[in-house]
Amino acid sequence: MNSIFKERKDRLQVFKEYRERLTSKPKNRIENPSTWQCNKCQSEFPYQEIEKNFFVCPHCQHVHALTAIQRIDYLCDKDSFIETFHSVRRLKKSEFPGYEIKIKKLQETTQLSEAVLTGVARIGSYRAALCIMDNRFMMGSMGEVVGEKITRQIEYATRKKLPLIIFSCSGGARMQEGILSLVQMAKTSAALAKHDEEGLLYISYLTHPTTGGVSASFAMLGDIQLSEPQCLIGFAGKRVIQSTVNEKLPDDFQTAEFLEKKGFLDQIVERENMRSTLIQLLKIHERGKK
Ligand SMILES: [Zn+2]
């Protein structure tokens, strides 16, 4: 029991150091860190104002990407997040030219070990297992480590009878890892089937963009499918589909708003309502409550 407790404390410490390193870096493109600029309409705002507005531009309403850590701060009860499976690594080095160097650089700039952060936390006092993808890390693409971390987190949720929430944002399967990326689709889906057999709740929360192999596996298997506004969600690109079916596709094709109209999404949730919506859903299902 003591060793488990110690391990948990260590993981919490790792995560805290992580966060400190991350928040010490400037989060915007402008040199003055107290100012923030929208990359859509170029308006400038005090950093604190945009932070209070959940990184949604007050001028053009563009929903800006959140890092995994920022999402945890907005979503979870204070200091309740404990990271899991931090030390998962690839079994073999990739032979793809320049790939290992790229990964190393990204680990330094993002302070993440890979494109997903997994852990357990309390949300409005309800316990939940979380997977949060971060698109700064190779567009949130899914390789061996991402698939393995997500699978282990799903299995953890099944063992502990916890509700699961996965925030997806991904360019799809990571081509540099070839077939090992593609098997992650079947692996994560199989783990979710077991979670489902136990009658546990899985909320899939889509963010911009969710495409390719991720949208074709765990991201679309939620008991409840939520999305942020203005997201691109789809499998193949619009141009590819258009030339295959030889038909003009609607302007809003593959947007969250279009998918909601067609019944693929249950609800588009404004970012300011993310926490309250999830608390409400967890409350209804109760399973995570201690
Ligand atoms: Zn703007």
CSV table of C-alpha atoms and ligand atoms in Angstrom, one decimal:
chain,number,residue,atom,x,y,z
A,1,MET,CA,0.0,0.0,0.0
A,2,ASN,CA,2.8,2.3,0.9
A,3,SER,CA,4.6,1.8,-2.3
A,4,ILE,CA,1.5,2.5,-4.3
A,5,PHE,CA,1.1,5.7,-2.4
A,6,LYS,CA,4.7,6.6,-2.9
A,7,GLU,CA,4.4,6.0,-6.6
A,8,ARG,CA,1.3,8.2,-6.8
A,9,LYS,CA,3.1,11.0,-5.0
A,10,ASP,CA,6.0,10.6,-7.4
A,11,ARG,CA,3.7,10.8,-10.4
A,12,LEU,CA,2.1,13.9,-9.0
A,13,GLN,CA,5.5,15.4,-8.4
A,14,VAL,CA,6.5,14.6,-12.0
A,15,PHE,CA,3.4,16.3,-13.3
A,16,LYS,CA,3.9,19.4,-11.1
A,17,GLU,CA,7.4,19.9,-12.4
A,18,TYR,CA,6.1,19.4,-15.9
A,19,ARG,CA,3.6,22.1,-15.5
A,20,GLU,CA,6.1,24.5,-13.9
A,21,ARG,CA,8.4,24.0,-16.9
A,22,LEU,CA,5.6,24.5,-19.3
A,23,THR,CA,4.1,27.6,-17.7
A,24,SER,CA,7.5,29.3,-17.5
A,25,LYS,CA,7.6,29.4,-21.3
A,26,PRO,CA,5.7,32.2,-23.2
A,27,LYS,CA,2.5,30.8,-24.5
A,28,ASN,CA,1.9,33.2,-27.4
A,29,ARG,CA,3.6,34.4,-30.5
A,30,ILE,CA,4.2,37.9,-29.4
A,31,GLU,CA,7.4,38.8,-27.5
A,32,ASN,CA,5.6,40.5,-24.7
A,33,PRO,CA,4.0,37.7,-22.7
A,34,SER,CA,1.4,39.9,-21.1
A,35,THR,CA,-0.2,40.4,-24.6
A,36,TRP,CA,-1.9,37.7,-26.7
A,37,GLN,CA,-2.8,37.9,-30.4
A,38,CYS,CA,-5.5,36.0,-32.2
A,39,ASN,CA,-4.0,34.3,-35.2
A,40,LYS,CA,-7.3,34.5,-37.0
A,41,CYS,CA,-8.3,38.2,-36.7
A,42,GLN,CA,-5.0,39.6,-35.4
A,43,SER,CA,-6.7,41.4,-32.5
A,44,GLU,CA,-4.6,41.8,-29.4
A,45,PHE,CA,-5.7,41.3,-25.8
A,46,PRO,CA,-4.2,41.2,-22.4
A,47,TYR,CA,-3.1,37.6,-21.7
A,48,GLN,CA,-5.2,37.5,-18.6
A,49,GLU,CA,-8.3,38.4,-20.5
A,50,ILE,CA,-8.0,35.6,-23.0
A,51,GLU,CA,-7.1,33.2,-20.3
A,52,LYS,CA,-10.4,34.1,-18.5
A,53,ASN,CA,-12.2,33.7,-21.8
A,54,PHE,CA,-11.0,30.1,-22.2
A,55,PHE,CA,-8.8,31.0,-25.2
A,56,VAL,CA,-11.8,31.9,-27.3
A,57,CYS,CA,-11.2,35.2,-29.1
A,58,PRO,CA,-13.6,37.9,-27.8
A,59,HIS,CA,-13.5,39.6,-31.1
A,60,CYS,CA,-14.0,36.9,-33.8
A,61,GLN,CA,-15.1,34.0,-31.4
A,62,HIS,CA,-12.4,31.8,-32.9
A,63,VAL,CA,-11.8,28.8,-30.6
A,64,HIS,CA,-8.0,28.5,-30.1
A,65,ALA,CA,-6.3,25.2,-29.3
A,66,LEU,CA,-5.6,24.4,-25.7
A,67,THR,CA,-2.5,22.5,-24.6
A,68,ALA,CA,-3.2,19.4,-22.5
A,69,ILE,CA,-2.1,21.1,-19.4
A,70,GLN,CA,-4.3,24.2,-20.0
A,71,ARG,CA,-7.3,21.8,-20.5
A,72,ILE,CA,-6.5,20.1,-17.2
A,73,ASP,CA,-6.5,23.4,-15.5
A,74,TYR,CA,-9.9,24.4,-16.9
A,75,LEU,CA,-11.4,21.0,-16.4
A,76,CYS,CA,-10.2,19.3,-13.2
A,77,ASP,CA,-10.6,20.1,-9.6
A,78,LYS,CA,-7.5,21.9,-8.4
A,79,ASP,CA,-4.5,19.7,-8.0
A,80,SER,CA,-6.5,16.5,-8.5
A,81,PHE,CA,-4.9,15.4,-11.7
A,82,ILE,CA,-2.5,12.5,-11.3
A,83,GLU,CA,-0.6,11.5,-14.4
A,84,THR,CA,-0.5,7.8,-15.4
A,85,PHE,CA,1.7,5.8,-17.8
A,86,HIS,CA,4.2,8.7,-18.1
A,87,SER,CA,7.1,6.3,-18.8
A,88,VAL,CA,5.6,4.4,-21.8
A,89,ARG,CA,8.2,4.4,-24.6
A,90,ARG,CA,8.5,2.8,-28.0
A,91,LEU,CA,10.0,-0.7,-28.1
A,92,LYS,CA,12.2,-0.1,-31.1
A,93,LYS,CA,13.8,3.0,-32.6
A,94,SER,CA,12.2,4.1,-35.9
A,95,GLU,CA,14.3,3.9,-39.1
A,96,PHE,CA,12.3,6.7,-40.7
A,97,PRO,CA,14.8,9.5,-41.6
A,98,GLY,CA,15.0,12.3,-39.1
A,99,TYR,CA,12.1,10.9,-37.0
A,100,GLU,CA,14.0,10.3,-33.7
A,101,ILE,CA,15.5,13.8,-33.8
A,102,LYS,CA,12.1,15.3,-34.5
A,103,ILE,CA,10.5,13.5,-31.5
A,104,LYS,CA,13.4,14.6,-29.2
A,105,LYS,CA,13.0,18.2,-30.2
A,106,LEU,CA,9.2,18.1,-29.7
A,107,GLN,CA,9.7,16.6,-26.2
A,108,GLU,CA,11.9,19.6,-25.4
A,109,THR,CA,9.6,22.3,-26.8
A,110,THR,CA,6.3,20.9,-25.5
A,111,GLN,CA,7.6,19.2,-22.3
A,112,LEU,CA,5.4,16.3,-23.2
A,113,SER,CA,6.6,12.7,-23.6
A,114,GLU,CA,4.2,12.2,-26.5
A,115,ALA,CA,1.0,13.5,-28.1
A,116,VAL,CA,-1.3,12.4,-25.3
A,117,LEU,CA,-1.4,13.0,-21.6
A,118,THR,CA,-3.2,10.3,-19.5
A,119,GLY,CA,-4.3,10.4,-15.9
A,120,VAL,CA,-7.0,10.3,-13.3
A,121,ALA,CA,-8.7,13.4,-11.8
A,122,ARG,CA,-11.7,14.7,-10.0
A,123,ILE,CA,-14.2,16.8,-12.0
A,124,GLY,CA,-16.7,18.5,-9.7
A,125,SER,CA,-15.6,15.8,-7.1
A,126,TYR,CA,-16.5,12.9,-9.6
A,127,ARG,CA,-13.5,10.7,-10.4
A,128,ALA,CA,-12.7,10.1,-14.0
A,129,ALA,CA,-10.0,8.6,-16.2
A,130,LEU,CA,-8.7,11.1,-18.8
A,131,CYS,CA,-6.8,11.0,-22.0
A,132,ILE,CA,-6.0,14.4,-23.4
A,133,MET,CA,-4.3,14.8,-26.8
A,134,ASP,CA,-2.1,17.8,-27.5
A,135,ASN,CA,-1.8,18.8,-31.2
A,136,ARG,CA,1.5,20.6,-30.7
A,137,PHE,CA,3.1,17.2,-30.7
A,138,MET,CA,3.2,16.1,-34.4
A,139,MET,CA,-0.4,17.3,-34.9
A,140,GLY,CA,-1.5,14.9,-32.2
A,141,SER,CA,-0.9,12.0,-34.5
A,142,MET,CA,-1.2,8.4,-33.1
A,143,GLY,CA,1.9,6.2,-33.1
A,144,GLU,CA,2.9,3.3,-30.8
A,145,VAL,CA,3.2,5.3,-27.6
A,146,VAL,CA,-0.1,7.3,-28.1
A,147,GLY,CA,-2.0,4.1,-28.8
A,148,GLU,CA,-0.4,2.2,-25.9
A,149,LYS,CA,-1.0,5.0,-23.4
A,150,ILE,CA,-4.6,5.4,-24.4
A,151,THR,CA,-5.2,1.6,-24.3
A,152,ARG,CA,-3.6,1.3,-20.9
A,153,GLN,CA,-5.7,4.2,-19.6
A,154,ILE,CA,-8.9,2.6,-20.9
A,155,GLU,CA,-7.9,-0.7,-19.3
A,156,TYR,CA,-7.1,1.1,-16.0
A,157,ALA,CA,-10.6,2.7,-16.2
A,158,THR,CA,-12.2,-0.7,-16.8
A,159,ARG,CA,-10.3,-2.2,-13.8
A,160,LYS,CA,-11.1,0.7,-11.5
A,161,LYS,CA,-14.7,1.0,-12.8
A,162,LEU,CA,-14.2,4.6,-13.7
A,163,PRO,CA,-15.9,6.7,-16.4
A,164,LEU,CA,-13.6,7.6,-19.2
A,165,ILE,CA,-13.2,10.9,-21.1
A,166,ILE,CA,-11.0,11.2,-24.1
A,167,PHE,CA,-10.2,14.6,-25.7
A,168,SER,CA,-9.2,13.9,-29.2
A,169,CYS,CA,-7.3,16.2,-31.6
A,170,SER,CA,-5.3,14.4,-34.2
A,171,GLY,CA,-4.1,14.4,-37.8
A,172,GLY,CA,-4.6,10.6,-37.7
A,173,ALA,CA,-2.3,7.6,-37.6
A,174,ARG,CA,1.4,8.6,-37.6
A,175,MET,CA,2.8,7.5,-40.9
A,176,GLN,CA,6.4,7.5,-39.8
A,177,GLU,CA,5.6,4.5,-37.6
A,178,GLY,CA,3.9,2.6,-40.4
A,179,ILE,CA,1.8,-0.5,-39.5
A,180,LEU,CA,2.5,0.0,-35.7
A,181,SER,CA,0.4,3.2,-35.9
A,182,LEU,CA,-2.4,1.4,-37.7
A,183,VAL,CA,-2.8,-1.4,-35.2
A,184,GLN,CA,-3.4,1.2,-32.5
A,185,MET,CA,-6.9,1.7,-34.1
A,186,ALA,CA,-7.9,-1.9,-33.4
A,187,LYS,CA,-6.2,-2.0,-30.1
A,188,THR,CA,-7.8,1.1,-28.6
A,189,SER,CA,-11.2,0.0,-30.0
A,190,ALA,CA,-10.9,-3.5,-28.4
A,191,ALA,CA,-10.0,-2.0,-25.0
A,192,LEU,CA,-13.1,0.3,-25.3
A,193,ALA,CA,-15.3,-2.7,-26.0
A,194,LYS,CA,-14.3,-4.3,-22.7
A,195,HIS,CA,-14.9,-1.0,-20.9
A,196,ASP,CA,-18.3,-1.0,-22.5
A,197,GLU,CA,-19.1,-4.6,-21.5
A,198,GLU,CA,-18.6,-3.5,-17.9
A,199,GLY,CA,-21.4,-1.0,-18.4
A,200,LEU,CA,-19.1,2.0,-17.9
A,201,LEU,CA,-19.4,5.4,-19.4
A,202,TYR,CA,-17.2,6.7,-22.1
A,203,ILE,CA,-17.4,10.3,-23.2
A,204,SER,CA,-15.6,11.1,-26.5
A,205,TYR,CA,-14.9,14.8,-26.6
A,206,LEU,CA,-13.7,16.0,-30.1
A,207,THR,CA,-11.6,19.1,-30.6
A,208,HIS,CA,-10.0,20.7,-33.7
A,209,PRO,CA,-9.0,18.7,-35.7
A,210,THR,CA,-10.0,15.1,-35.3
A,211,THR,CA,-9.2,13.2,-38.5
A,212,GLY,CA,-7.8,10.0,-40.0
A,213,GLY,CA,-7.2,6.9,-37.9
A,214,VAL,CA,-8.2,8.6,-34.7
A,215,SER,CA,-11.6,9.6,-36.0
A,216,ALA,CA,-11.9,6.0,-37.4
A,217,SER,CA,-11.3,4.4,-34.0
A,218,PHE,CA,-11.7,5.5,-30.4
A,219,ALA,CA,-12.8,9.1,-31.2
A,220,MET,CA,-16.1,8.0,-32.7
A,221,LEU,CA,-17.0,5.2,-30.2
A,222,GLY,CA,-18.2,7.3,-27.3
A,223,ASP,CA,-21.5,6.5,-25.5
A,224,ILE,CA,-21.8,10.3,-25.6
A,225,GLN,CA,-20.2,12.3,-28.4
A,226,LEU,CA,-19.3,15.9,-27.6
A,227,SER,CA,-17.4,18.4,-29.6
A,228,GLU,CA,-16.0,21.9,-29.4
A,229,PRO,CA,-17.4,24.5,-31.9
A,230,GLN,CA,-15.8,25.0,-35.3
A,231,CYS,CA,-13.9,21.7,-35.3
A,232,LEU,CA,-12.8,19.8,-38.4
A,233,ILE,CA,-13.9,16.2,-38.0
A,234,GLY,CA,-13.6,13.6,-40.7
A,235,PHE,CA,-11.6,10.7,-42.0
A,236,ALA,CA,-10.2,11.6,-45.5
A,237,GLY,CA,-9.8,15.1,-46.7
A,238,LYS,CA,-12.7,16.9,-48.4
A,239,ARG,CA,-10.9,17.2,-51.7
A,240,VAL,CA,-10.2,13.5,-51.8
A,241,ILE,CA,-13.8,12.6,-51.1
A,242,GLN,CA,-15.1,15.2,-53.6
A,243,SER,CA,-13.0,13.7,-56.4
A,244,THR,CA,-13.9,10.1,-55.4
A,245,VAL,CA,-17.7,10.6,-55.3
A,246,ASN,CA,-17.6,13.2,-58.0
A,247,GLU,CA,-20.1,15.5,-56.3
A,248,LYS,CA,-19.9,19.0,-54.9
A,249,LEU,CA,-19.9,18.7,-51.1
A,250,PRO,CA,-21.6,21.3,-48.8
A,251,ASP,CA,-19.4,24.2,-47.5
A,252,ASP,CA,-19.8,23.1,-43.9
A,253,PHE,CA,-18.9,19.5,-44.7
A,254,GLN,CA,-16.8,17.8,-42.0
A,255,THR,CA,-17.4,20.6,-39.5
A,256,ALA,CA,-18.7,19.8,-36.0
A,257,GLU,CA,-21.9,21.8,-36.8
A,258,PHE,CA,-22.6,19.7,-39.9
A,259,LEU,CA,-22.0,16.5,-38.0
A,260,GLU,CA,-24.3,17.5,-35.2
A,261,LYS,CA,-27.1,18.2,-37.7
A,262,LYS,CA,-26.5,14.7,-39.2
A,263,GLY,CA,-26.7,13.0,-35.8
A,264,PHE,CA,-23.0,12.1,-35.5
A,265,LEU,CA,-22.5,14.3,-32.5
A,266,ASP,CA,-24.8,14.6,-29.4
A,267,GLN,CA,-23.8,18.1,-28.6
A,268,ILE,CA,-21.5,21.0,-29.4
A,269,VAL,CA,-20.3,22.4,-26.1
A,270,GLU,CA,-19.0,26.0,-25.8
A,271,ARG,CA,-15.6,25.9,-24.1
A,272,GLU,CA,-16.8,27.9,-21.1
A,273,ASN,CA,-19.4,25.1,-20.5
A,274,MET,CA,-17.0,22.2,-20.8
A,275,ARG,CA,-16.5,21.6,-17.1
A,276,SER,CA,-20.1,22.1,-16.1
A,277,THR,CA,-21.4,19.9,-19.0
A,278,LEU,CA,-19.1,17.0,-18.0
A,279,ILE,CA,-19.9,17.4,-14.3
A,280,GLN,CA,-23.6,17.1,-15.2
A,281,LEU,CA,-23.0,14.0,-17.3
A,282,LEU,CA,-20.8,12.4,-14.6
A,283,LYS,CA,-23.5,13.2,-12.0
A,284,ILE,CA,-26.2,11.5,-14.1
A,285,HIS,CA,-24.1,8.3,-14.5
A,286,GLU,CA,-22.7,8.4,-10.9
A,287,ARG,CA,-20.3,5.6,-11.5
A,288,GLY,CA,-17.2,7.6,-10.8
A,289,LYS,CA,-18.6,8.9,-7.5
A,290,LYS,CA,-16.8,7.6,-4.4
B,1,ZN,ZN,-9.9,36.7,-33.2
